[in-house]
XYZ file of N, CA and C in Angstrom:
582
model
N 0.787 -1.198 -0.049
C -0.040 -0.019 -0.010
C 1.004 1.354 -0.279
N 1.986 1.277 0.675
C 2.810 2.511 0.765
C 3.490 2.892 -0.598
N 3.646 1.888 -1.325
C 4.390 1.949 -2.728
C 3.308 2.677 -3.462
N 1.930 2.051 -3.438
C 0.954 2.709 -4.277
C 0.802 4.346 -3.764
N 0.730 4.283 -2.455
C 0.588 5.700 -2.024
C 1.780 6.704 -2.389
N 3.016 6.224 -2.158
C 4.074 7.022 -2.791
C 3.785 7.732 -4.282
N 3.455 6.666 -5.188
C 3.375 7.099 -6.468
C 2.251 8.026 -6.642
N 0.976 7.706 -5.886
C -0.007 8.296 -6.161
C 0.266 9.914 -5.412
N 1.076 10.014 -4.695
C 1.409 11.337 -3.917
C 2.326 11.882 -4.783
N 3.156 11.402 -5.462
C 4.194 11.903 -6.386
C 3.586 12.279 -7.727
N 2.366 11.724 -8.076
C 1.568 12.285 -9.215
C 0.653 13.273 -8.998
N 0.310 13.599 -7.706
C -0.323 14.739 -7.405
C -1.257 14.534 -6.154
N -1.563 13.464 -5.848
C -2.335 13.121 -4.673
C -3.809 13.197 -4.764
N -4.325 13.895 -5.558
C -5.789 13.898 -5.811
C -6.206 14.295 -7.054
N -7.540 13.962 -7.436
C -7.956 14.071 -8.782
C -7.500 15.522 -9.413
N -7.846 16.390 -8.636
C -7.843 17.596 -9.063
C -6.485 18.202 -9.619
N -5.221 17.285 -8.966
C -3.961 17.760 -9.409
C -3.336 16.400 -10.446
N -4.144 15.785 -10.816
C -3.728 14.858 -11.810
C -3.019 15.538 -13.007
N -1.703 15.184 -13.530
C -1.242 15.805 -14.555
C -2.029 15.494 -15.747
N -2.105 16.627 -16.681
C -2.621 16.622 -18.027
C -1.409 16.150 -19.083
N -1.583 14.864 -19.343
C -0.576 14.108 -20.354
C -1.287 13.831 -21.463
N -0.777 14.299 -22.945
C -1.530 13.890 -23.923
C -0.644 13.678 -24.974
N 0.695 13.526 -24.705
C 1.711 13.285 -25.819
C 3.173 12.490 -24.950
N 3.723 11.814 -25.711
C 4.971 11.126 -25.155
C 5.870 11.995 -24.818
N 6.138 13.118 -25.261
C 7.232 14.270 -24.515
C 6.756 14.682 -23.261
N 5.587 15.035 -23.029
C 4.927 15.338 -21.619
C 5.094 14.216 -20.842
N 4.784 13.056 -21.236
C 4.739 11.820 -20.240
C 6.277 11.618 -19.961
N 7.195 11.559 -20.795
C 8.517 11.567 -20.314
C 8.995 12.597 -19.520
N 8.743 13.808 -19.573
C 9.064 14.875 -18.687
C 8.568 14.669 -17.506
N 7.293 14.090 -17.312
C 6.509 13.987 -15.931
C 7.363 12.855 -15.423
N 7.528 11.884 -16.130
C 8.099 10.395 -15.529
C 9.434 10.656 -14.733
N 10.124 11.799 -15.515
C 11.618 11.970 -14.954
C 11.374 12.787 -13.791
N 10.391 13.727 -13.733
C 10.233 14.689 -12.503
C 9.700 13.721 -11.147
N 8.657 12.667 -11.513
C 8.325 11.844 -10.646
C 9.297 10.900 -10.137
N 10.041 10.320 -11.046
C 11.229 9.355 -10.643
C 12.086 10.003 -9.283
N 12.338 11.304 -9.698
C 13.375 12.021 -8.864
C 12.671 12.371 -7.515
N 11.360 12.510 -7.354
C 10.904 12.864 -6.059
C 10.212 11.348 -5.387
N 10.223 10.364 -6.023
C 9.591 9.083 -5.293
C 10.598 8.797 -3.877
N 11.748 8.824 -3.896
C 12.278 8.326 -2.767
C 11.973 9.205 -1.539
N 12.320 10.782 -1.885
C 12.044 11.528 -0.680
C 10.503 11.600 -0.509
N 9.568 11.378 -1.334
C 8.307 10.901 -1.023
C 8.001 9.806 -0.142
N 8.379 8.737 -0.456
C 8.233 7.680 -0.049
C 9.031 7.839 1.845
N 9.964 8.473 1.938
C 10.687 8.886 3.388
C 9.473 9.571 4.180
N 8.992 10.393 3.564
C 8.154 11.440 4.136
C 6.617 10.615 4.512
N 6.203 10.026 3.696
C 5.036 9.371 3.877
C 5.181 8.166 5.013
N 6.366 7.447 5.057
C 6.790 6.492 6.049
C 6.893 6.951 7.208
N 7.357 8.339 7.294
C 7.517 8.975 8.734
C 6.114 9.329 9.304
N 5.244 9.912 8.256
C 3.848 9.927 8.788
C 3.162 8.799 9.052
N 3.293 7.792 8.376
C 2.489 6.365 8.704
C 2.941 6.008 10.177
N 4.343 5.976 10.513
C 4.785 5.604 11.598
C 4.235 6.468 12.648
N 4.174 7.792 12.603
C 3.660 8.650 13.712
C 2.165 8.180 13.777
N 1.448 8.129 12.854
C -0.008 7.542 12.923
C -0.280 6.098 13.715
N 0.792 5.252 13.428
C 0.553 4.092 13.995
C 0.799 4.135 15.624
N 1.795 5.253 15.978
C 2.055 5.312 17.346
C 0.620 6.337 18.024
N 0.000 7.114 17.381
C -1.028 7.606 17.797
C -2.142 6.816 17.817
N -2.293 5.822 16.796
C -3.304 4.898 17.184
C -3.339 3.914 18.227
N -2.033 3.285 18.441
C -1.690 2.543 19.541
C -2.245 3.275 20.983
N -1.763 4.484 21.173
C -1.949 5.413 22.280
C -3.645 5.460 22.355
N -4.162 5.716 21.323
C -5.806 5.786 21.459
C -6.430 4.498 21.771
N -5.799 3.519 21.146
C -6.264 1.916 21.498
C -6.103 1.521 22.910
N -5.167 2.107 23.535
C -4.929 2.111 24.753
C -6.055 2.492 25.685
N -6.233 3.689 25.443
C -7.293 4.496 26.296
C -8.668 3.805 25.862
N -8.968 3.331 24.873
C -10.200 2.607 24.475
C -10.166 1.352 25.352
N -9.150 0.523 25.298
C -9.089 -0.622 26.111
C -9.393 -0.371 27.579
N -9.054 0.660 28.286
C -9.005 1.148 29.763
C -10.315 1.506 30.096
N -10.963 2.136 29.128
C -12.433 2.646 29.396
C -13.361 2.042 28.616
N -13.336 0.856 28.108
C -14.231 0.227 27.214
C -15.717 0.100 28.209
N -15.493 -0.254 29.343
C -16.921 -0.196 30.106
C -16.849 0.814 31.201
N -17.761 1.349 31.591
C -18.046 2.202 32.813
C -18.755 3.301 32.118
N -18.742 4.409 33.003
C -19.576 5.434 32.502
C -19.402 6.179 31.330
N -17.862 6.118 30.739
C -17.652 6.906 29.709
C -17.708 5.624 28.446
N -18.519 4.752 28.442
C -18.349 3.444 27.663
C -18.871 4.028 26.027
N -20.085 4.958 26.143
C -20.425 5.371 24.853
C -19.695 6.447 24.222
N -19.040 7.320 25.034
C -18.181 8.206 24.375
C -16.866 7.584 23.793
N -16.374 6.460 24.460
C -15.151 5.711 23.998
C -15.655 4.964 22.674
N -16.808 4.449 22.659
C -17.371 3.683 21.575
C -17.295 4.626 20.476
N -17.714 5.913 20.476
C -17.678 6.861 19.387
C -16.305 7.019 19.026
N -15.359 6.997 19.994
C -13.878 7.347 19.455
C -13.321 6.307 18.633
N -13.895 4.972 19.074
C -13.380 3.866 18.264
C -14.091 3.846 17.052
N -15.366 4.409 16.983
C -15.890 4.683 15.464
C -15.006 5.410 14.689
N -14.704 6.694 15.166
C -13.760 7.629 14.671
C -12.633 6.987 14.195
N -11.650 6.410 14.897
C -10.600 5.313 14.573
C -10.942 4.506 13.346
N -12.079 3.972 13.405
C -12.420 2.961 12.268
C -12.551 3.532 11.033
N -13.145 4.965 11.286
C -13.256 5.988 9.897
C -12.164 6.362 9.359
N -11.134 6.758 10.271
C -9.844 7.086 9.820
C -9.068 6.111 9.410
N -9.096 4.738 9.696
C -8.240 3.725 9.126
C -9.223 2.798 8.636
N -10.025 2.999 7.761
C -10.908 2.023 7.133
C -10.104 1.274 6.088
N -10.524 0.170 5.645
C -9.768 -0.955 4.766
C -9.223 -0.288 3.572
N -8.014 -0.178 3.222
C -7.817 0.403 2.066
C -7.725 2.090 2.116
N -7.335 2.608 3.118
C -7.632 4.140 3.339
C -6.415 4.528 2.724
N -5.092 3.772 2.646
C -3.850 4.271 2.016
C -4.226 4.527 0.499
N -5.025 3.808 -0.193
C -5.221 3.492 -1.364
C -6.339 4.490 -2.118
N -6.930 5.020 -1.341
C -8.385 5.703 -1.590
C -8.056 7.254 -1.802
N -6.673 7.550 -2.249
C -6.417 9.024 -2.406
C -6.584 9.908 -1.441
N -6.050 9.407 -0.175
C -6.246 10.063 1.124
C -4.872 10.764 1.437
N -3.944 10.648 0.640
C -2.471 10.719 0.919
C -2.313 12.227 1.444
N -3.178 13.312 0.681
C -2.831 14.755 1.161
C -3.483 14.867 2.453
N -4.520 13.923 3.003
C -5.165 14.269 4.070
C -4.367 13.537 5.477
N -3.342 12.700 5.082
C -2.423 12.139 6.138
C -1.990 12.822 6.995
N -1.557 14.245 6.515
C -0.986 15.375 7.106
C -1.763 15.760 8.196
N -3.058 15.679 8.184
C -4.159 16.010 8.907
C -4.100 15.223 10.154
N -3.877 13.733 10.157
C -4.404 13.011 11.043
C -3.721 13.282 12.679
N -2.405 13.812 12.571
C -1.876 14.270 13.964
C -2.934 15.122 14.832
N -3.540 16.303 13.762
C -4.599 17.014 14.277
C -5.582 16.276 14.987
N -6.040 15.324 14.152
C -7.359 14.544 14.490
C -6.809 13.938 15.999
N -5.821 13.365 16.087
C -5.637 12.668 17.190
C -5.328 13.730 18.350
N -4.690 14.663 18.179
C -4.600 15.769 19.206
C -6.004 16.240 19.795
N -7.078 16.255 18.650
C -8.255 16.551 19.228
C -8.922 15.482 20.117
N -8.710 14.363 19.491
C -9.057 12.962 20.382
C -8.488 13.037 21.942
N -7.262 13.437 21.857
C -6.570 13.203 23.214
C -7.347 14.372 24.115
N -7.428 15.697 23.486
C -8.122 16.891 24.337
C -9.426 16.295 24.649
N -10.110 15.657 23.707
C -11.664 15.224 24.178
C -11.386 14.086 25.373
N -10.665 13.378 25.306
C -10.191 12.531 26.347
C -10.073 13.105 27.920
N -9.349 13.869 27.554
C -8.750 14.630 28.989
C -9.843 15.271 29.298
N -10.642 16.282 28.668
C -11.662 16.819 28.964
C -13.026 15.944 29.710
N -13.140 14.913 28.830
C -14.196 14.221 29.082
C -14.134 13.485 30.668
N -12.724 12.843 30.651
C -12.658 12.212 32.123
C -12.650 12.926 33.312
N -12.619 14.540 32.944
C -12.400 15.403 34.110
C -13.710 15.975 34.302
N -14.761 15.264 33.660
C -16.206 16.070 33.919
C -17.111 14.906 33.798
N -18.487 15.106 34.325
C -19.516 13.969 34.279
C -19.738 13.383 33.045
N -20.077 12.239 32.766
C -20.193 11.591 31.348
C -21.110 12.429 30.352
N -22.176 12.944 30.949
C -23.212 13.687 30.220
C -22.647 14.697 29.453
N -21.798 15.396 29.931
C -21.122 16.681 29.143
C -20.757 16.244 27.649
N -20.029 15.075 27.494
C -19.313 14.653 26.212
C -20.507 13.962 25.472
N -21.427 13.431 26.226
C -22.551 12.872 25.336
C -23.522 13.886 24.799
N -23.859 15.134 25.620
C -24.558 16.342 24.785
C -23.580 16.780 23.673
N -22.372 16.644 23.558
C -21.782 16.959 22.379
C -21.942 15.891 21.350
N -21.736 14.897 21.698
C -21.803 13.718 20.752
C -23.331 13.632 20.158
N -24.333 14.143 20.764
C -25.608 14.134 20.143
C -25.547 15.299 18.730
N -24.616 15.990 18.701
C -24.625 16.857 17.505
C -23.850 16.160 16.184
N -23.009 15.097 16.685
C -22.191 14.370 15.619
C -22.995 13.220 15.168
N -23.602 12.485 16.053
C -24.156 11.366 15.751
C -25.026 11.226 14.491
N -26.086 12.246 14.203
C -26.692 12.074 13.009
C -25.989 11.823 11.614
N -24.876 12.885 11.621
C -23.835 12.853 10.499
C -22.947 11.627 10.288
N -22.702 11.117 11.510
C -21.839 9.826 11.656
C -22.618 8.773 11.008
N -23.799 8.542 11.286
C -24.701 7.554 11.079
C -24.652 7.718 9.322
N -24.917 8.887 8.821
C -25.059 9.148 7.465
C -23.968 8.636 6.713
N -22.882 8.869 7.323
C -21.537 8.692 6.569
C -21.336 7.124 6.647
N -21.631 6.592 7.685
C -21.557 5.125 7.726
C -22.330 4.467 6.891
N -23.756 5.031 6.535
C -24.305 4.527 5.398
C -23.894 4.733 4.224
N -23.315 5.650 4.016
C -22.725 6.010 2.551
C -21.404 5.019 2.366
N -20.663 4.566 3.162
C -19.564 3.931 3.101
C -19.910 2.384 3.587
N -21.097 2.045 3.507
C -21.243 0.416 4.000
C -20.433 -0.224 2.674
N -20.054 -1.298 3.248
C -19.449 -2.378 2.274
C -18.221 -1.604 1.520
N -17.636 -0.722 2.255
C -16.533 0.214 1.673
C -15.474 -0.550 1.104
N -14.968 -1.756 1.555
C -13.921 -2.543 0.972
C -14.245 -3.177 -0.290
N -15.577 -3.153 -0.593
C -16.041 -4.112 -1.689
C -16.244 -2.885 -2.701
N -16.240 -1.903 -2.422
C -16.422 -0.873 -3.508
C -15.185 -0.408 -4.281
N -15.226 0.077 -5.566
C -14.134 0.651 -6.311
C -13.252 1.543 -5.243
N -11.713 1.530 -5.719
C -10.962 2.326 -4.908
C -11.479 3.990 -5.264
N -12.091 4.148 -6.204
C -12.279 5.386 -6.816
C -13.652 5.849 -5.968
N -13.695 5.793 -4.910
C -14.876 6.159 -3.958
C -15.277 7.721 -4.266
N -16.181 7.857 -4.640
C -16.647 9.596 -5.029
C -15.946 10.329 -4.092
N -15.461 11.394 -4.787
C -14.814 12.401 -4.179
C -15.434 13.074 -3.106
N -16.814 13.339 -3.096
C -17.957 13.898 -2.352
C -18.176 13.181 -1.036
N -18.148 11.865 -1.293
C -18.221 11.287 0.030
C -17.077 11.373 0.818
N -15.861 11.059 0.181
C -14.637 11.164 1.206
C -14.479 12.649 1.573
N -15.019 13.799 0.847
C -15.018 15.128 1.386
C -15.830 15.356 2.400
N -17.082 14.647 2.404
C -17.915 14.694 3.617
C -17.295 13.915 4.843
N -16.567 12.987 4.625
C -15.805 12.153 5.992
C -14.975 13.249 6.426
N -14.218 14.077 5.519
C -13.213 14.947 6.123
C -14.066 16.247 6.916
N -14.987 16.588 6.298
C -15.617 17.419 6.964
C -16.312 17.107 8.300
N -16.651 15.786 8.354
C -17.210 15.328 9.578
C -15.885 15.135 10.817
N -14.528 14.836 10.301
C -13.691 14.970 11.230
C -13.503 16.251 11.407
N -13.353 17.526 10.845
C -13.192 18.730 11.410
C -14.346 19.081 12.089
N -15.619 18.748 11.908
C -16.761 19.140 12.761
C -16.415 18.356 14.444
N -15.986 17.170 14.294
C -15.594 16.520 15.513
C -14.520 17.589 16.285
N -13.544 18.190 15.794
C -12.899 19.127 16.344
C -13.301 20.148 16.929
N -14.368 20.912 16.033
C -15.061 21.952 16.455
C -15.916 21.552 17.496
N -16.589 20.375 17.838
C -17.448 20.349 18.802
C -16.653 19.886 19.963
N -15.526 19.030 20.143
C -15.056 18.277 21.094
C -13.608 19.129 21.573
N -12.933 19.712 20.552
C -11.693 20.333 21.006
C -11.549 21.527 20.031
N -12.282 22.314 20.216
C -11.802 23.691 19.411
C -10.614 24.501 19.459
N -10.045 24.189 20.571
C -8.601 24.686 20.849
C -7.580 24.297 19.662
N -7.792 23.083 19.182
C -7.142 22.398 18.177
C -7.263 23.384 16.800
N -8.518 23.763 16.655
C -8.673 24.554 15.400
C -8.919 23.620 14.144
N -9.781 23.971 13.475
C -10.203 23.187 12.408
C -9.539 23.721 11.072
N -9.420 22.969 10.040
C -8.715 23.301 8.549
C -9.419 24.204 7.713
N -10.600 24.770 8.094
C -11.634 25.308 7.359
C -13.056 25.382 8.132
N -13.943 26.318 7.378
C -15.353 26.358 8.132
C -15.992 25.099 8.115
N -16.682 24.842 9.422
C -17.496 23.713 9.410
C -18.623 23.933 10.306
N -19.760 23.354 10.052
C -20.986 23.842 10.998
C -22.032 22.672 10.709
N -22.867 22.492 11.480
C -24.113 21.271 11.166
C -24.793 21.582 9.898
N -24.766 23.134 9.456
C -25.549 23.855 8.561
C -24.865 23.310 7.145
N -23.719 23.306 7.379
C -22.534 23.036 5.928
C -22.590 21.522 6.017
N -22.630 20.633 6.903
C -22.741 19.120 6.851
C -24.096 18.556 6.235
N -25.098 19.485 6.698
C -26.561 18.876 6.159
C -26.590 19.366 4.687
N -25.792 20.690 4.299
C -26.127 20.714 2.883
C -25.261 19.759 2.029
N -24.182 19.607 2.558
C -23.335 18.377 2.069
C -23.752 16.985 1.660
N -24.547 16.644 3.028
C -25.230 15.331 2.949
C -26.533 15.587 1.972
N -27.021 16.496 1.992
C -28.191 16.714 0.846
C -27.869 16.281 -0.548
N -26.584 16.772 -0.785
C -26.250 16.668 -1.977
C -25.781 15.084 -2.410
N -25.371 14.341 -1.607
C -25.004 13.048 -1.521
C -26.160 12.101 -1.560
N -27.191 12.378 -0.904
C -28.509 11.599 -0.942
C -29.568 11.915 -1.716
């Protein structure tokens, strides 16, 4: 997966940055450029993936410690968030540009956990009520994700990223979002998908 991700990243990383190749000379020039960048791109992506694995393991430890008890529902939501971020084939689904955002998502998870454990469980659950309808809709959109083509529609992926940003806005606003996000914006995006 990492090799494919490296090549995808070197080629632009997303649909809107795909090179416009229409002749042999343009192809040859682009090939030379991509070859020269592959090693460095691979090193960068490997470092990012290693960092993500560390964050994932730390979050998994929290989940294991608090699987039962008064915060179980909130930790179940965090487990769902991890599942969303690490869906089968996530490295191959054009997500390379978003990998750099993952440390921010983990920072927000950590802030949420710290805040949650220092307050009554219902505080986090009240915030979770704002997330739940959008998360359910997203899960419906990506049902059987691993059996669908790798070219999952860009709009569905984008909705998933907006949902991650909304989680930050709701649970850890001090981390800051990567753009404007609100329930109204999510509702409009969801309307276009259904």
